[in-house]
Short mmCIF file of C-alpha atoms in Angstrom, two decimals:
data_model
loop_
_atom_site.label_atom_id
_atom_site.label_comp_id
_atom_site.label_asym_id
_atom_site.label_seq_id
_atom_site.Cartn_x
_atom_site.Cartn_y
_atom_site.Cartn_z
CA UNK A 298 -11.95 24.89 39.75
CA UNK A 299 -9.41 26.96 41.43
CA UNK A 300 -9.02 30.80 41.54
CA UNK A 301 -5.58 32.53 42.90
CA UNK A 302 -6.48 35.87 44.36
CA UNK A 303 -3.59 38.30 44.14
CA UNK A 304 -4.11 40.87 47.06
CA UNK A 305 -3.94 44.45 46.22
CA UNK A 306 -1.39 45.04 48.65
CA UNK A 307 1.04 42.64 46.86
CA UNK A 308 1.67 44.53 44.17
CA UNK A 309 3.43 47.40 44.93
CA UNK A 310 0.83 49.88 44.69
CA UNK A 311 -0.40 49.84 48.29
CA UNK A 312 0.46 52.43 50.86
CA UNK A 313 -0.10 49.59 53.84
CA UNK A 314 1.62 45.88 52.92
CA UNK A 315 -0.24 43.28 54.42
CA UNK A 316 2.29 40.52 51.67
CA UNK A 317 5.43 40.60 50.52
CA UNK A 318 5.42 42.34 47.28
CA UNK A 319 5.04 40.04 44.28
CA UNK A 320 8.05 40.10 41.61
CA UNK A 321 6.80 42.68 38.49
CA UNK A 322 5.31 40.84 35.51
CA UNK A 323 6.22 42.88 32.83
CA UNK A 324 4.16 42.68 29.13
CA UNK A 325 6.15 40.39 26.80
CA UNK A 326 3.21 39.70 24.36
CA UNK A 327 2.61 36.48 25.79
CA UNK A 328 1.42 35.30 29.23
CA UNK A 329 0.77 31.75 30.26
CA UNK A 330 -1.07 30.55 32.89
CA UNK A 331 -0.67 27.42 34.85
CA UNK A 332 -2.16 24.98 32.65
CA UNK A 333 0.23 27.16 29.46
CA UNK A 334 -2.49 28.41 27.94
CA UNK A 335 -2.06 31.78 26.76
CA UNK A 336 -4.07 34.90 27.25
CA UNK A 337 -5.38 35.20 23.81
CA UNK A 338 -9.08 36.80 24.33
CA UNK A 339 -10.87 39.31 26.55
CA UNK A 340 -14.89 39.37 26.94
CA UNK A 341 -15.82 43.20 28.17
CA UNK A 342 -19.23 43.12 29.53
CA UNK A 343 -20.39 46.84 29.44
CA UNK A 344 -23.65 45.73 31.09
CA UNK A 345 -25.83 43.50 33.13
CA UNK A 346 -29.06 44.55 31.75
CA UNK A 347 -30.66 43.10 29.40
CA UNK A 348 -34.26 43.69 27.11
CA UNK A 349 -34.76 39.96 26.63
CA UNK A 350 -35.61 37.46 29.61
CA UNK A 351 -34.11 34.34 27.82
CA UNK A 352 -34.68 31.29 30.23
CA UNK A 353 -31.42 29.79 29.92
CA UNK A 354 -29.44 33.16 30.93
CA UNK A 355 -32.14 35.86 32.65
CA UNK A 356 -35.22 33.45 33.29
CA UNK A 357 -38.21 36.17 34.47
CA UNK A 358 -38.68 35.04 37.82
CA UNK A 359 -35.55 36.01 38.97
CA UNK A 360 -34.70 38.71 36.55
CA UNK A 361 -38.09 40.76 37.56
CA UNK A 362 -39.28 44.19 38.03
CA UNK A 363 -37.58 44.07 42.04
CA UNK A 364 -34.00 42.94 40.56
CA UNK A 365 -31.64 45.25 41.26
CA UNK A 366 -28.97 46.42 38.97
CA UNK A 367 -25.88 47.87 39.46
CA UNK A 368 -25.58 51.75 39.63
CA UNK A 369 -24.12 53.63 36.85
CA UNK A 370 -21.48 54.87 38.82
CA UNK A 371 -20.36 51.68 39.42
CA UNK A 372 -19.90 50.72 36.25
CA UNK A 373 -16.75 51.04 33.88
CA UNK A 374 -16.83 53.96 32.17
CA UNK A 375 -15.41 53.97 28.44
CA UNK A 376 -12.11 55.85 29.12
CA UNK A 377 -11.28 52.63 32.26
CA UNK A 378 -12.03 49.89 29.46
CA UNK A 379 -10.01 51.20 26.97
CA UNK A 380 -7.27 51.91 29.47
CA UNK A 381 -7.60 47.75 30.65
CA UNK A 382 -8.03 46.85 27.10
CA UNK A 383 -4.74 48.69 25.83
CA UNK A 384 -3.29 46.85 28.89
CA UNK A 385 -4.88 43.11 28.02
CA UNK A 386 -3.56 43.90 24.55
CA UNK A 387 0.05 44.73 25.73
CA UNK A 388 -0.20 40.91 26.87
CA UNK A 389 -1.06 39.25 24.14
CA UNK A 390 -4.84 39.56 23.86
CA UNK A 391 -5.52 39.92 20.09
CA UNK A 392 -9.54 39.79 20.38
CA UNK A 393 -11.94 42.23 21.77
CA UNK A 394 -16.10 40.53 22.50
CA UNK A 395 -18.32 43.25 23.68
CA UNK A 396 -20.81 41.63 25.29
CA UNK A 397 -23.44 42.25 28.36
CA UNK A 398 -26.54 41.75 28.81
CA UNK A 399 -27.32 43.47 26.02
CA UNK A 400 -24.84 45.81 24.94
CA UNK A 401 -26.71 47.81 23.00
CA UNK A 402 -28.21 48.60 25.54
CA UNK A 403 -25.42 50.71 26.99
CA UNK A 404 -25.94 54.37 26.04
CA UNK A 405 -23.37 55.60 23.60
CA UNK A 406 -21.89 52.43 23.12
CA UNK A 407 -20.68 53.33 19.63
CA UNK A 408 -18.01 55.84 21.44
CA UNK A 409 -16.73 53.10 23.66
CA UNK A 410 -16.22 51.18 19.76
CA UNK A 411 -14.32 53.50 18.73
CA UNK A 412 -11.63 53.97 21.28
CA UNK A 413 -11.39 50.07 21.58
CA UNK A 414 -11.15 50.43 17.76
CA UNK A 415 -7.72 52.74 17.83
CA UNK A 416 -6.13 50.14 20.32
CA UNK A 417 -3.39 48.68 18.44
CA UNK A 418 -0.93 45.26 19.20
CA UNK A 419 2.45 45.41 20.10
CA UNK A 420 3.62 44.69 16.60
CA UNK A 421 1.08 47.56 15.30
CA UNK A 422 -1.94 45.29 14.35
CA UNK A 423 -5.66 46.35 15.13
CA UNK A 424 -7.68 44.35 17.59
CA UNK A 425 -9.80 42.12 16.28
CA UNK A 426 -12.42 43.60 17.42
CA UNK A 427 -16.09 42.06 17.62
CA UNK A 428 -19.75 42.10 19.54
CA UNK A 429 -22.62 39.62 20.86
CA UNK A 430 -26.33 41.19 20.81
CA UNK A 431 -29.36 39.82 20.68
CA UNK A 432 -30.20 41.64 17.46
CA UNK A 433 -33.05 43.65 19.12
CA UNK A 434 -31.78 47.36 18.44
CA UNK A 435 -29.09 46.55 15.25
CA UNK A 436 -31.51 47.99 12.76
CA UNK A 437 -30.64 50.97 14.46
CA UNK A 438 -27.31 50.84 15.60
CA UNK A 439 -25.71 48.65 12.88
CA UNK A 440 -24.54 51.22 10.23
CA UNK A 441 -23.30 53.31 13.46
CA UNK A 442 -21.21 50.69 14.60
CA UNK A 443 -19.74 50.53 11.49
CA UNK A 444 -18.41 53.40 11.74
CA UNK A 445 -16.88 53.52 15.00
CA UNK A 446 -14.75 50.45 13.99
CA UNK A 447 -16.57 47.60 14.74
CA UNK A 448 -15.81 44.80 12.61
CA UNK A 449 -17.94 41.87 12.83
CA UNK A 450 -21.21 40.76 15.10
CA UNK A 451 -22.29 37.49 16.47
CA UNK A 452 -26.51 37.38 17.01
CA UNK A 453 -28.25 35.12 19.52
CA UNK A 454 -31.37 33.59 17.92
CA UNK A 455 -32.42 30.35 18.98
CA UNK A 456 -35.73 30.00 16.35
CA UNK A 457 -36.90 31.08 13.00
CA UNK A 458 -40.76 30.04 14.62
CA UNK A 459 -42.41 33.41 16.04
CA UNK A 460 -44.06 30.94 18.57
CA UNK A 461 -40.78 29.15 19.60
CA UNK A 462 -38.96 32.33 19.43
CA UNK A 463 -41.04 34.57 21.71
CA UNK A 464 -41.60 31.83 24.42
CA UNK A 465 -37.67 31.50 24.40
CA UNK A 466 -37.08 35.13 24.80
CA UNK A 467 -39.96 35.89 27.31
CA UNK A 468 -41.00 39.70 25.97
CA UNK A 469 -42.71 38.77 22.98
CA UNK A 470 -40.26 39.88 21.11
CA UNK A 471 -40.90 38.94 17.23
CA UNK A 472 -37.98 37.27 15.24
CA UNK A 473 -38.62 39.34 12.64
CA UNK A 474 -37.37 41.94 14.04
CA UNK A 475 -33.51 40.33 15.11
CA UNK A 476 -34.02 38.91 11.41
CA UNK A 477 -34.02 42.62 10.29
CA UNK A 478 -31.33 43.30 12.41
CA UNK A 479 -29.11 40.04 10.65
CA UNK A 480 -30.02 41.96 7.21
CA UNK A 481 -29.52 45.33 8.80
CA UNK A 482 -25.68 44.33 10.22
CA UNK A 483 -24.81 42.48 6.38
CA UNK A 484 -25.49 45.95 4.73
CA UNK A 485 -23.53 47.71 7.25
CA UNK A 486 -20.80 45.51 6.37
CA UNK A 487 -20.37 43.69 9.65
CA UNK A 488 -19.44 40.70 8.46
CA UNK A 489 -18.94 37.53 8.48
CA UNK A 490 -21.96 37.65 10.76
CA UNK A 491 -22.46 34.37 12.93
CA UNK A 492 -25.63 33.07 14.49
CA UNK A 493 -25.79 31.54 17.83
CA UNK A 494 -28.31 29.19 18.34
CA UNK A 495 -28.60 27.65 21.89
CA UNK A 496 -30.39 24.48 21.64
CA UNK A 497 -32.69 22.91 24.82
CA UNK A 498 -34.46 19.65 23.94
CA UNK A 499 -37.88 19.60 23.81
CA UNK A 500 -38.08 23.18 23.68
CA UNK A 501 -36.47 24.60 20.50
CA UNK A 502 -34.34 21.54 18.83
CA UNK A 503 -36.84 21.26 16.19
CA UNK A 504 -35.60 24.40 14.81
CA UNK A 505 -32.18 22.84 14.08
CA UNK A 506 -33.23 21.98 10.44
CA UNK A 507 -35.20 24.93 9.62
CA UNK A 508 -32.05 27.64 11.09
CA UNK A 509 -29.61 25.54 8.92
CA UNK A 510 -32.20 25.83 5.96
CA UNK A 511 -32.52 29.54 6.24
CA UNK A 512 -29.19 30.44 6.62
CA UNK A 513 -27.14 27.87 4.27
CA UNK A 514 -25.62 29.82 1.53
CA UNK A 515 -26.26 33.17 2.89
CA UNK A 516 -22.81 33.63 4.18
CA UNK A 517 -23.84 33.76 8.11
CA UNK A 518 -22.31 31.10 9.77
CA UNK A 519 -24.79 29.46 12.02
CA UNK A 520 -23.68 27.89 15.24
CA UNK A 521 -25.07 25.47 17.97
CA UNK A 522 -24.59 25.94 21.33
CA UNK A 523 -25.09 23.04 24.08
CA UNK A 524 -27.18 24.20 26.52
CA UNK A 525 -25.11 24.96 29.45
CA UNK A 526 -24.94 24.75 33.57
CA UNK A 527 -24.16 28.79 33.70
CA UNK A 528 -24.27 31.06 36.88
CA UNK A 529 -27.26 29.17 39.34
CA UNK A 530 -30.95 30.11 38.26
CA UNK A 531 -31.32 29.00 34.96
CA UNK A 532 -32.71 25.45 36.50
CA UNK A 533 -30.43 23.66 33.79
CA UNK A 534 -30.74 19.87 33.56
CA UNK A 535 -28.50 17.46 31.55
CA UNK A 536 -32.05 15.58 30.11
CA UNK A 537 -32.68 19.25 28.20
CA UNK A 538 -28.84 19.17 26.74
CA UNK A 539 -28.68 17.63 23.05
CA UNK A 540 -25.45 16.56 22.13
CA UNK A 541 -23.72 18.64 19.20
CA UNK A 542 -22.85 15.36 17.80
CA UNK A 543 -26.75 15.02 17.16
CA UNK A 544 -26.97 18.08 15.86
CA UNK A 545 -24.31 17.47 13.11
CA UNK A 546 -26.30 14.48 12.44
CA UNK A 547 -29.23 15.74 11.95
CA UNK A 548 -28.15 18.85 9.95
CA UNK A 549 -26.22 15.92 8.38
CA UNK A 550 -28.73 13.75 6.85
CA UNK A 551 -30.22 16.39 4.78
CA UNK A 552 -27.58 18.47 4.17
CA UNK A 553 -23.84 16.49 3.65
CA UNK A 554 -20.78 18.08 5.82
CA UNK A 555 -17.74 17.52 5.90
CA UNK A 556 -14.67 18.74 9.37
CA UNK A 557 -13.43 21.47 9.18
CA UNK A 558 -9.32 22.20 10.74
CA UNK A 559 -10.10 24.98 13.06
CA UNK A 560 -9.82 28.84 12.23
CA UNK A 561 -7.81 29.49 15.12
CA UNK A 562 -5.84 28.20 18.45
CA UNK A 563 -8.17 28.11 21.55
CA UNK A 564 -11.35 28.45 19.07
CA UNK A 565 -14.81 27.38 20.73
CA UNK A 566 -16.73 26.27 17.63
CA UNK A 567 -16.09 22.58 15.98
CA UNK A 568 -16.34 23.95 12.09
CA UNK A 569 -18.33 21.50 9.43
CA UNK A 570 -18.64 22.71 5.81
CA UNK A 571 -21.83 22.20 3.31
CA UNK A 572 -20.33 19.37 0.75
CA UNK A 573 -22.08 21.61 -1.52
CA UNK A 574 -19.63 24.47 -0.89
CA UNK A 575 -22.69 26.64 0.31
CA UNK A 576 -21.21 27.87 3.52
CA UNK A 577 -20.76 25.66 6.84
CA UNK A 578 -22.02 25.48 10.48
CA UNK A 579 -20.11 25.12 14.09
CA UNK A 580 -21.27 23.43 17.16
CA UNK A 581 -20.28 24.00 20.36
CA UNK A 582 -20.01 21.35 23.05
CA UNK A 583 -18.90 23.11 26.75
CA UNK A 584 -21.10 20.16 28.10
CA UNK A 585 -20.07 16.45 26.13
CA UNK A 586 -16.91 17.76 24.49
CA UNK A 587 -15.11 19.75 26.73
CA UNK A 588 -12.38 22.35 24.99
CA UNK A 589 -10.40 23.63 29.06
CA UNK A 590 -7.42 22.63 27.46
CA UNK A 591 -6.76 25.38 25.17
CA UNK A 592 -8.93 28.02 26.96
CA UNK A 593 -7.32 31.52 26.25
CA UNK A 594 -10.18 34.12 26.99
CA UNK A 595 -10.86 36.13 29.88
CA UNK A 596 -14.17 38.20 30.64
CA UNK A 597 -14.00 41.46 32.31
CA UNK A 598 -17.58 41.80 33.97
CA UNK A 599 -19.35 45.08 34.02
CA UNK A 600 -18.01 46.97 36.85
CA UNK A 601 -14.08 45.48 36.65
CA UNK A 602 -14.01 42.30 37.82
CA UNK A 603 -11.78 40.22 35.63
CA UNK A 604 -13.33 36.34 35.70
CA UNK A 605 -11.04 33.55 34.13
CA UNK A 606 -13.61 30.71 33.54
CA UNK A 607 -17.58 31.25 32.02
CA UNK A 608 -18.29 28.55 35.42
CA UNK A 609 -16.66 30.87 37.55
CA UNK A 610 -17.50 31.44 41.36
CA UNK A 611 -15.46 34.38 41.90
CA UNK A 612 -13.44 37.03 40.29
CA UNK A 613 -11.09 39.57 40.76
CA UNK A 614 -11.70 43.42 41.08
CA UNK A 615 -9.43 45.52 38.91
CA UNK A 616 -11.65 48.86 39.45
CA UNK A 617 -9.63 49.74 42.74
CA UNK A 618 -6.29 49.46 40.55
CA UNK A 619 -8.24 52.36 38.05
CA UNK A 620 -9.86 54.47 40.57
CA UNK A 621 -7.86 54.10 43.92
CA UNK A 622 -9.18 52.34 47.13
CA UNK A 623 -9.11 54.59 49.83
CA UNK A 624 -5.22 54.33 50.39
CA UNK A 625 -4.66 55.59 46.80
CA UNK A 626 -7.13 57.81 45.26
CA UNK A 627 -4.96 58.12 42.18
CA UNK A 628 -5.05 54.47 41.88
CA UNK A 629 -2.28 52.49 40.09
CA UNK A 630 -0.04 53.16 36.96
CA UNK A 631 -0.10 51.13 34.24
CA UNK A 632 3.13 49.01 35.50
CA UNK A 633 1.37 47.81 38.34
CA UNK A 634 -2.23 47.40 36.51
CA UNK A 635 0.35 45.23 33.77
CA UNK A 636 1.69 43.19 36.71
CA UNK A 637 -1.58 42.66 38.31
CA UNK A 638 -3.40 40.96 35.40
CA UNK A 639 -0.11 38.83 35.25
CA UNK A 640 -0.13 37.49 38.30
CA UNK A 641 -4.08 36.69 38.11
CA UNK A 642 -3.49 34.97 34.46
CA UNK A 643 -0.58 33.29 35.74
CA UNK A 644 -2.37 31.79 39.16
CA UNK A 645 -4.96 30.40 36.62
CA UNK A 646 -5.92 26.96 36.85
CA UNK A 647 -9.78 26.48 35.88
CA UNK A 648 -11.00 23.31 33.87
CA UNK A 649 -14.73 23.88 34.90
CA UNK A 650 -16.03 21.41 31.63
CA UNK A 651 -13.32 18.70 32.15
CA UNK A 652 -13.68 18.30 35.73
CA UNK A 653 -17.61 18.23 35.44
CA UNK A 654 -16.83 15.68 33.17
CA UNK A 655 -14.73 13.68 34.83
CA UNK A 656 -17.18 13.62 37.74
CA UNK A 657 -20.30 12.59 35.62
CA UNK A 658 -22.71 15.86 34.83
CA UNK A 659 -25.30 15.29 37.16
CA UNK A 660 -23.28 15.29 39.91
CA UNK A 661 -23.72 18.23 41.76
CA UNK A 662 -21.97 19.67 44.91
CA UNK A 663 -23.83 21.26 47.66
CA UNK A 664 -20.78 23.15 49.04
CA UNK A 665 -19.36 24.50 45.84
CA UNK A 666 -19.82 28.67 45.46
CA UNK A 667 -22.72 29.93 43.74
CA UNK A 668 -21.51 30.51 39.70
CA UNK A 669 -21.75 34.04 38.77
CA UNK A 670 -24.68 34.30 36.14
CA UNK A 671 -23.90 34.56 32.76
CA UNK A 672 -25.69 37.69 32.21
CA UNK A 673 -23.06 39.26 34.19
CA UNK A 674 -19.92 38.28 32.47
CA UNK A 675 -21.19 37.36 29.25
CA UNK A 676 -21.42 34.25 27.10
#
């Protein structure tokens, strides 16, 4: 995986030019990066905290009472998204994820909605414009939401079993309770829901059958994640991955699918519909069926960092473009801010899935840099 990091200085924002300044990128609607894969996405992170201690993504033992956060002040506020999100759209990104942590989480998050929600495309179009939560607080944020804008929510549950469910999420949290949010969000309107479901074997994979029974005609879309090698304490093994492909099976011998063509370019999710016409499913495969080569999202962590791969090591800081770094306190105008993100997109090279598997998946490397965790950028 390879990063280009475009120093502040080489933009032509800097008081003190340690490079050559680099040649304006202006916004054309469409920016490719090395592999030509446009810049179609952006994942806005609007926190690192999080309610639920989910082993695969905030396991307890790291993610204690001692962890420490970052400061408020450090943190975006709503006016600096928007302002990079107008920007990111001016480029050609089309889709807007809030994510976290939990994003609910993040106190008035409904106003940051509805900025985001007045952010318009180039040709006029509104942002398709979308958010990942646990379900935890949507009984009481869903109708909200829906009126700031929001359009559509994606919930993490990874068990209908109140045993299963609680042991995955690590607060006792009852599944009830994100059920009521699912019911909560669907009468709010935000919709079509999906349901994420990431599956470890031998810890929740015998929930496969009974998630597809629940949901299958309801309208939610459920979808399997492959447990993945995110960030660097979530002690992932291969031996706990099940392949989607046995997923669809398995789904598949009591309920009949058929492929779906997918909804849209650079789309994670492998779509299979009920024969019955009842609704469909999606797995995705990050781990045995890589999908680099079409890639078009970016994630924008909490505090401005803008990362170009999930597996990423590194990314780079866009907050002293916004606020000034000492040599600037105005910071940069939007040209500049524009040409930045251009530059970064255009340096990008990252393949994390194919190269893991072209190098078998068990194959680690002792010198490579510590991932950034996955609560920090988002899923």
């Amino acid at each position: 995986m390879t990063e280009t990091f475009v120093p502040l200085a080489s933009i032509g924002r800097a008081h003190v030019r340690a490079h050559a300044p680099l040649a304006p990128v202006p916004a054309t609607g469409t920016l490719l990066d090395r592999l030509g894969r446009p810049l179609t996405d952006l994942r806005i992170s609007v926190t690192d905290r999080c309610n639920f201690r989910c082993s695969y993504c905030m396991p307890k033992e790291v993610f204690d009472k001692d962890y420490t956060y970052l400061p408020h002040g450090a943190l975006l506020s709503f006016e600096e998204i928007t302002r990079l999100a107008r920007l990111f759209a001016a480029h050609g990104v089309r889709k807007l994820r809030l994510t976290g942590g939990e994003p609910l989480l993040r106190k008035n998050i409904e106003s940051l909605v509805e900025q985001l929600a007045a952010l318009r495309t180039p040709d006029g179009q509104p942002l398709d414009l979308t958010l990942t939560t646990n379900g935890s607080l949507l009984v009481r944020k869903a109708e909200a939401l829906k009126a700031a804008g929001l359009q559509r929510v994606t919930v993490s549950l990874d068990g209908l079993d109140d045993t299963v469910f609680r042991r995955m999420n690590d607060v006792d949290f009852p599944v009830a309770d994100v059920l009521a949010g699912i019911e909560a969000a669907r009468a709010a309107g935000l919709g079509p829901i999906k349901v994420n479901m990431v599956v470890k074997r031998g810890t929740n994979d015998a929930e496969i059958l009974p998630m597809a029974r629940h949901f299958k005609g309801t309208g939610v879309v459920l979808r399997f994640i492959e447990y993945m090698d995110v960030g660097a304490t979530n002690g992932w093994r291969m031996d706990e991955v099940m392949p989607s492909s046995e997923v669809v099976a398995r789904i598949a011998a009591e309920f009949p699918l058929r492929p779906l063509e997918a909804s849209a370019p650079g789309e994670t999710a492998q779509r299979w519909a009920y024969e019955d016409g009842s609704g469909e499913i999606g797995v995705i495969s990050s781990v045995t069926q890589a999908f680099c080569s079409d890639c078009s999202r970016a994630r924008l962590s909490t505090e401005g960092r803008l990362y170009l791969c999930l597996f990423a090591s590194g990314g780079h800081d866009l907050r002293p473009l916004l606020r000034g770094d000492g040599a600037d306190a105005a910071g940069a105008n939007d040209d500049d801010i524009l040409s930045a993100i251009g530059h970064i997109w255009q340096g990008r090279a990252d393949r994390y899935s194919e190269l893991r598997a072209l190098r078998g998946p068990d194959t680690t490397d002792a010198a490579a840099p510590r991932r950034v965790e996955m609560s920090y950028i988002g899923g």
